[in-house]
């Protein structure tokens, strides 16, 4: 709401009597901004904010000449600028010991050397010390690296299972048991012979449980007797159905001949001529330990 004429006259009277904007606004119940804008338009601001206090004067003793002088502030220390310059010239700087030569000198700026030569010599010595420390750290790191590599190598030393020589285990180059591919092939052949012998012994033990073994039974004789016909599927067997790998592994095919026990050994059958017949390797594996009457 705009100010009325009565409010304006009251503002003039209160302002001239020395009241502030907030007191006038609270008394007339108007906004402070309205009171202030009205007072500024009508030049009723007056000398607000100015204090009619007299300037205080203090007696100060000069630190340089010792004379007393009247000053407006208690923080003043000198009677004039010349006294201040003389005092600063006398008391400027302090004693400092050079880090290089040990000479005592006056320090006006923050420095730790008496001359440029001392500073350069000191910097060179510090650089040499830093280089020595870095060389020592580098050598220590190399020693630690060598120790780690030696430990790693020692943990990877193996003995070949075939030739008995020492070798270092390398990824994608050597195995865990053999030092080379030749030793690996020869070792596999040796293990295969040992495993075949063990398998034969175990088979003989298993056959001897049911009765005597007829050692005259062979695959060739059985082939001639049965005329090369499988008694399970009535088809001919194939002696040429096999593969020999580069490592001299013999892999028989599905049509390769095999000896089948009519009454399986697991069911009490004997290894005799009247209990064996010719069969495909696949047919024999499908039959397992069943009794099939042909």
Coordinates of C-alpha atoms in Angstrom, one line a residue:
X1 CA 0.0 0.0 0.0
X2 CA 1.3 3.5 -0.8
X3 CA 2.0 5.9 2.0
X4 CA -0.7 8.4 2.9
X5 CA -0.2 12.1 3.6
X6 CA -0.6 11.7 7.3
X7 CA 2.1 8.9 7.3
X8 CA 4.5 11.1 5.3
X9 CA 4.2 14.0 7.7
X10 CA 4.7 11.7 10.6
X11 CA 7.8 10.2 8.9
X12 CA 9.2 13.7 8.5
X13 CA 8.7 14.6 12.2
X14 CA 10.1 11.3 13.4
X15 CA 13.1 11.5 11.1
X16 CA 13.9 15.1 12.0
X17 CA 13.7 14.1 15.7
X18 CA 16.5 11.5 15.0
X19 CA 14.7 8.2 14.7
X20 CA 15.9 5.4 12.4
X21 CA 14.1 3.6 9.6
X22 CA 13.2 0.5 11.6
X23 CA 11.8 2.5 14.5
X24 CA 9.7 4.6 12.2
X25 CA 8.4 1.6 10.3
X26 CA 7.5 -0.2 13.5
X27 CA 5.7 2.8 14.9
X28 CA 3.7 3.5 11.8
X29 CA 3.3 -0.2 10.8
X30 CA 4.7 0.2 7.3
X31 CA 7.6 -1.3 5.5
X32 CA 11.1 -0.2 6.2
X33 CA 11.9 0.1 2.4
X34 CA 9.0 2.6 2.0
X35 CA 10.3 4.7 4.8
X36 CA 13.8 4.7 3.4
X37 CA 12.8 5.6 -0.1
X38 CA 10.6 8.4 1.1
X39 CA 13.4 9.8 3.2
X40 CA 15.9 9.7 0.4
X41 CA 13.5 11.4 -2.1
X42 CA 12.9 14.2 0.4
X43 CA 16.6 14.6 1.6
X44 CA 15.8 13.4 5.1
X45 CA 18.8 11.1 5.4
X46 CA 20.8 13.7 7.2
X47 CA 24.2 12.8 8.7
X48 CA 23.3 9.2 9.6
X49 CA 26.1 7.0 10.6
X50 CA 28.4 9.8 11.6
X51 CA 29.5 10.0 15.1
X52 CA 30.0 13.4 16.7
X53 CA 32.9 12.2 18.7
X54 CA 36.1 14.1 19.2
X55 CA 39.4 12.7 17.9
X56 CA 41.4 11.1 20.6
X57 CA 45.1 12.1 20.9
X58 CA 47.8 9.8 22.4
X59 CA 51.4 10.5 23.4
X60 CA 53.8 8.1 21.7
X61 CA 57.5 7.5 22.4
X62 CA 59.6 7.0 19.2
X63 CA 61.5 3.8 19.1
X64 CA 64.4 5.4 17.2
X65 CA 65.0 8.8 18.6
X66 CA 63.1 8.5 21.9
X67 CA 61.2 11.7 21.5
X68 CA 57.5 11.9 22.5
X69 CA 54.9 13.0 20.0
X70 CA 51.1 13.3 19.9
X71 CA 49.6 10.7 17.6
X72 CA 46.0 9.6 16.7
X73 CA 46.7 5.9 17.2
X74 CA 48.3 3.8 19.9
X75 CA 49.8 1.5 17.2
X76 CA 52.3 4.1 16.1
X77 CA 55.9 3.3 17.0
X78 CA 57.9 6.1 15.3
X79 CA 57.5 9.9 15.2
X80 CA 58.3 10.2 11.5
X81 CA 59.1 8.2 8.4
X82 CA 62.8 9.0 8.6
X83 CA 63.0 7.5 12.1
X84 CA 61.2 4.4 10.8
X85 CA 63.7 4.0 7.9
X86 CA 66.7 4.5 10.2
X87 CA 65.4 2.0 12.7
X88 CA 64.8 -0.6 10.0
X89 CA 68.2 0.0 8.5
X90 CA 69.9 -0.7 11.8
X91 CA 67.9 -3.7 12.9
X92 CA 67.4 -5.3 9.5
X93 CA 68.6 -8.9 9.1
X94 CA 69.8 -11.4 11.7
X95 CA 72.8 -13.7 12.1
X96 CA 72.8 -16.9 10.1
X97 CA 75.4 -19.7 9.7
X98 CA 76.2 -20.8 6.2
X99 CA 75.4 -24.5 5.6
X100 CA 78.4 -25.0 3.3
X101 CA 81.4 -23.1 4.9
X102 CA 80.0 -22.4 8.4
X103 CA 80.6 -18.6 8.1
X104 CA 78.3 -16.3 10.0
X105 CA 76.6 -13.6 7.9
X106 CA 73.7 -11.2 8.1
X107 CA 70.5 -12.6 6.5
X108 CA 68.2 -10.0 5.0
X109 CA 66.3 -12.4 2.8
X110 CA 65.4 -16.0 3.6
X111 CA 68.5 -17.9 2.6
X112 CA 70.9 -20.4 4.1
X113 CA 74.2 -19.7 2.2
X114 CA 76.6 -16.7 2.4
X115 CA 77.2 -16.6 -1.3
X116 CA 76.3 -18.1 -4.7
X117 CA 79.4 -20.3 -4.7
X118 CA 78.5 -21.9 -1.4
X119 CA 75.0 -22.5 -2.6
X120 CA 76.2 -24.2 -5.9
X121 CA 78.7 -26.4 -4.0
X122 CA 76.0 -27.4 -1.5
X123 CA 73.6 -28.2 -4.3
X124 CA 76.3 -30.3 -6.0
X125 CA 77.0 -32.3 -2.8
X126 CA 73.3 -32.9 -2.2
X127 CA 72.9 -34.0 -5.8
X128 CA 75.8 -36.5 -5.4
X129 CA 74.2 -37.8 -2.2
X130 CA 70.9 -38.3 -4.0
X131 CA 72.5 -40.1 -6.9
X132 CA 74.4 -42.4 -4.5
X133 CA 71.2 -43.2 -2.6
X134 CA 69.3 -43.8 -5.9
X135 CA 72.2 -46.1 -7.1
X136 CA 72.1 -48.0 -3.8
X137 CA 68.3 -48.4 -4.0
X138 CA 68.6 -49.6 -7.6
X139 CA 71.2 -52.2 -6.7
X140 CA 69.1 -53.3 -3.8
X141 CA 66.1 -53.8 -6.1
X142 CA 68.3 -55.7 -8.6
X143 CA 69.5 -58.0 -5.8
X144 CA 65.9 -58.6 -4.6
X145 CA 64.9 -59.3 -8.2
X146 CA 67.8 -61.8 -8.7
X147 CA 66.9 -63.5 -5.4
X148 CA 63.3 -63.8 -6.5
X149 CA 64.3 -65.3 -9.9
X150 CA 66.7 -67.7 -8.2
X151 CA 63.9 -68.8 -5.8
X152 CA 61.5 -69.2 -8.7
X153 CA 64.1 -71.2 -10.8
X154 CA 64.9 -73.4 -7.8
X155 CA 61.2 -74.1 -7.3
X156 CA 60.9 -75.1 -11.0
X157 CA 63.8 -77.6 -11.0
X158 CA 62.6 -81.1 -11.9
X159 CA 64.2 -84.5 -12.5
X160 CA 63.2 -86.3 -15.7
X161 CA 61.3 -89.5 -15.0
X162 CA 62.9 -91.2 -18.0
X163 CA 66.6 -90.1 -18.2
X164 CA 67.0 -88.6 -14.7
X165 CA 68.5 -85.4 -15.8
X166 CA 67.7 -82.0 -14.2
X167 CA 65.7 -79.5 -16.1
X168 CA 63.9 -76.2 -15.5
X169 CA 60.1 -76.3 -15.9
X170 CA 59.1 -73.9 -18.7
X171 CA 55.6 -73.1 -19.8
X172 CA 54.6 -74.7 -23.1
X173 CA 58.1 -76.1 -23.5
X174 CA 58.6 -78.8 -20.9
X175 CA 56.3 -81.1 -19.0
X176 CA 56.0 -81.9 -15.3
X177 CA 57.7 -85.3 -15.6
X178 CA 59.9 -85.3 -18.8
X179 CA 62.6 -82.9 -20.0
X180 CA 61.8 -83.2 -23.8
X181 CA 59.4 -84.8 -26.2
X182 CA 61.7 -87.7 -26.9
X183 CA 61.9 -88.6 -23.2
X184 CA 58.1 -88.1 -23.0
X185 CA 57.5 -90.7 -25.8
X186 CA 60.0 -93.2 -24.4
X187 CA 58.6 -92.8 -20.9
X188 CA 55.0 -93.3 -22.2
X189 CA 56.2 -96.5 -24.0
X190 CA 57.9 -97.7 -20.9
X191 CA 54.8 -97.0 -18.7
X192 CA 52.6 -98.6 -21.3
X193 CA 54.6 -101.8 -21.2
X194 CA 54.5 -101.8 -17.4
X195 CA 50.8 -101.1 -17.3
X196 CA 50.1 -103.9 -19.9
X197 CA 52.1 -106.3 -17.9
X198 CA 50.2 -105.4 -14.7
X199 CA 46.9 -105.6 -16.6
X200 CA 47.9 -109.1 -17.9
X201 CA 48.8 -110.3 -14.4
X202 CA 45.6 -109.0 -13.0
X203 CA 43.6 -110.6 -15.8
X204 CA 45.4 -113.9 -15.2
X205 CA 44.6 -113.7 -11.5
X206 CA 40.9 -112.9 -12.3
X207 CA 40.8 -115.9 -14.7
X208 CA 42.5 -118.3 -12.3
X209 CA 39.7 -117.8 -9.8
X210 CA 37.2 -119.7 -11.9
X211 CA 39.5 -122.5 -13.0
X212 CA 42.4 -123.4 -15.1
X213 CA 43.4 -121.2 -18.1
X214 CA 43.9 -122.6 -21.6
X215 CA 46.9 -120.6 -22.8
X216 CA 46.6 -122.0 -26.3
X217 CA 43.6 -119.6 -27.0
X218 CA 44.7 -116.8 -29.4
X219 CA 42.9 -114.3 -31.5
X220 CA 44.3 -115.8 -34.8
X221 CA 43.3 -119.3 -33.9
X222 CA 39.8 -118.1 -32.9
X223 CA 39.5 -116.2 -36.2
X224 CA 40.3 -119.4 -38.2
X225 CA 37.9 -121.4 -36.1
X226 CA 34.9 -119.0 -36.4
X227 CA 35.9 -118.1 -40.0
X228 CA 36.0 -114.4 -39.2
X229 CA 32.3 -114.0 -38.4
X230 CA 31.1 -112.2 -35.3
X231 CA 28.7 -114.5 -33.3
X232 CA 26.7 -111.5 -32.1
X233 CA 25.8 -109.7 -35.3
X234 CA 26.8 -112.4 -37.9
X235 CA 29.0 -110.0 -39.8
X236 CA 32.7 -110.3 -40.8
X237 CA 35.4 -108.7 -38.6
X238 CA 38.1 -106.5 -40.0
X239 CA 41.8 -107.0 -39.0
X240 CA 42.7 -103.8 -40.8
X241 CA 40.3 -101.6 -38.7
X242 CA 43.0 -99.9 -36.5
X243 CA 45.1 -96.8 -36.3
X244 CA 48.7 -96.3 -35.1
X245 CA 49.5 -92.7 -33.9
X246 CA 52.8 -90.9 -34.0
X247 CA 53.5 -91.9 -30.4
X248 CA 53.1 -95.6 -31.5
X249 CA 49.6 -95.9 -29.8
X250 CA 47.5 -98.8 -31.3
X251 CA 43.9 -97.8 -31.5
X252 CA 41.5 -100.5 -32.5
X253 CA 38.3 -99.7 -34.5
X254 CA 34.8 -100.8 -33.9
X255 CA 35.0 -103.8 -36.4
X256 CA 38.3 -105.1 -35.0
X257 CA 38.1 -108.7 -33.7
X258 CA 38.1 -109.6 -30.1
X259 CA 37.7 -112.6 -27.8
X260 CA 34.3 -112.8 -26.2
X261 CA 33.4 -115.1 -23.3
X262 CA 29.9 -116.6 -23.7
X263 CA 29.6 -116.9 -20.0
X264 CA 31.5 -113.8 -18.7
X265 CA 34.4 -114.3 -16.3
X266 CA 32.5 -112.1 -13.8
X267 CA 29.7 -114.6 -13.8
X268 CA 32.0 -117.6 -13.2
X269 CA 32.9 -118.4 -16.9
X270 CA 36.1 -120.2 -17.8
X271 CA 38.8 -119.3 -20.3
X272 CA 38.4 -122.5 -22.4
X273 CA 37.7 -123.2 -26.0
X274 CA 34.1 -124.0 -25.4
X275 CA 33.4 -120.7 -23.7
X276 CA 35.1 -118.3 -26.2
X277 CA 33.8 -117.0 -29.5
X278 CA 34.9 -114.3 -32.0
X279 CA 33.1 -110.9 -31.9
X280 CA 33.6 -107.3 -32.9
X281 CA 35.2 -105.0 -30.4
X282 CA 32.1 -102.8 -30.4
X283 CA 29.7 -105.7 -30.0
X284 CA 31.8 -107.1 -27.2
X285 CA 31.7 -103.8 -25.3
X286 CA 28.0 -103.5 -25.8
X287 CA 27.4 -107.0 -24.5
X288 CA 29.4 -106.4 -21.3
X289 CA 28.8 -109.1 -18.7
X290 CA 25.5 -110.4 -20.1
X291 CA 24.9 -114.0 -21.2
X292 CA 23.5 -114.1 -24.8
X293 CA 22.5 -117.4 -26.4
X294 CA 23.4 -117.5 -30.1

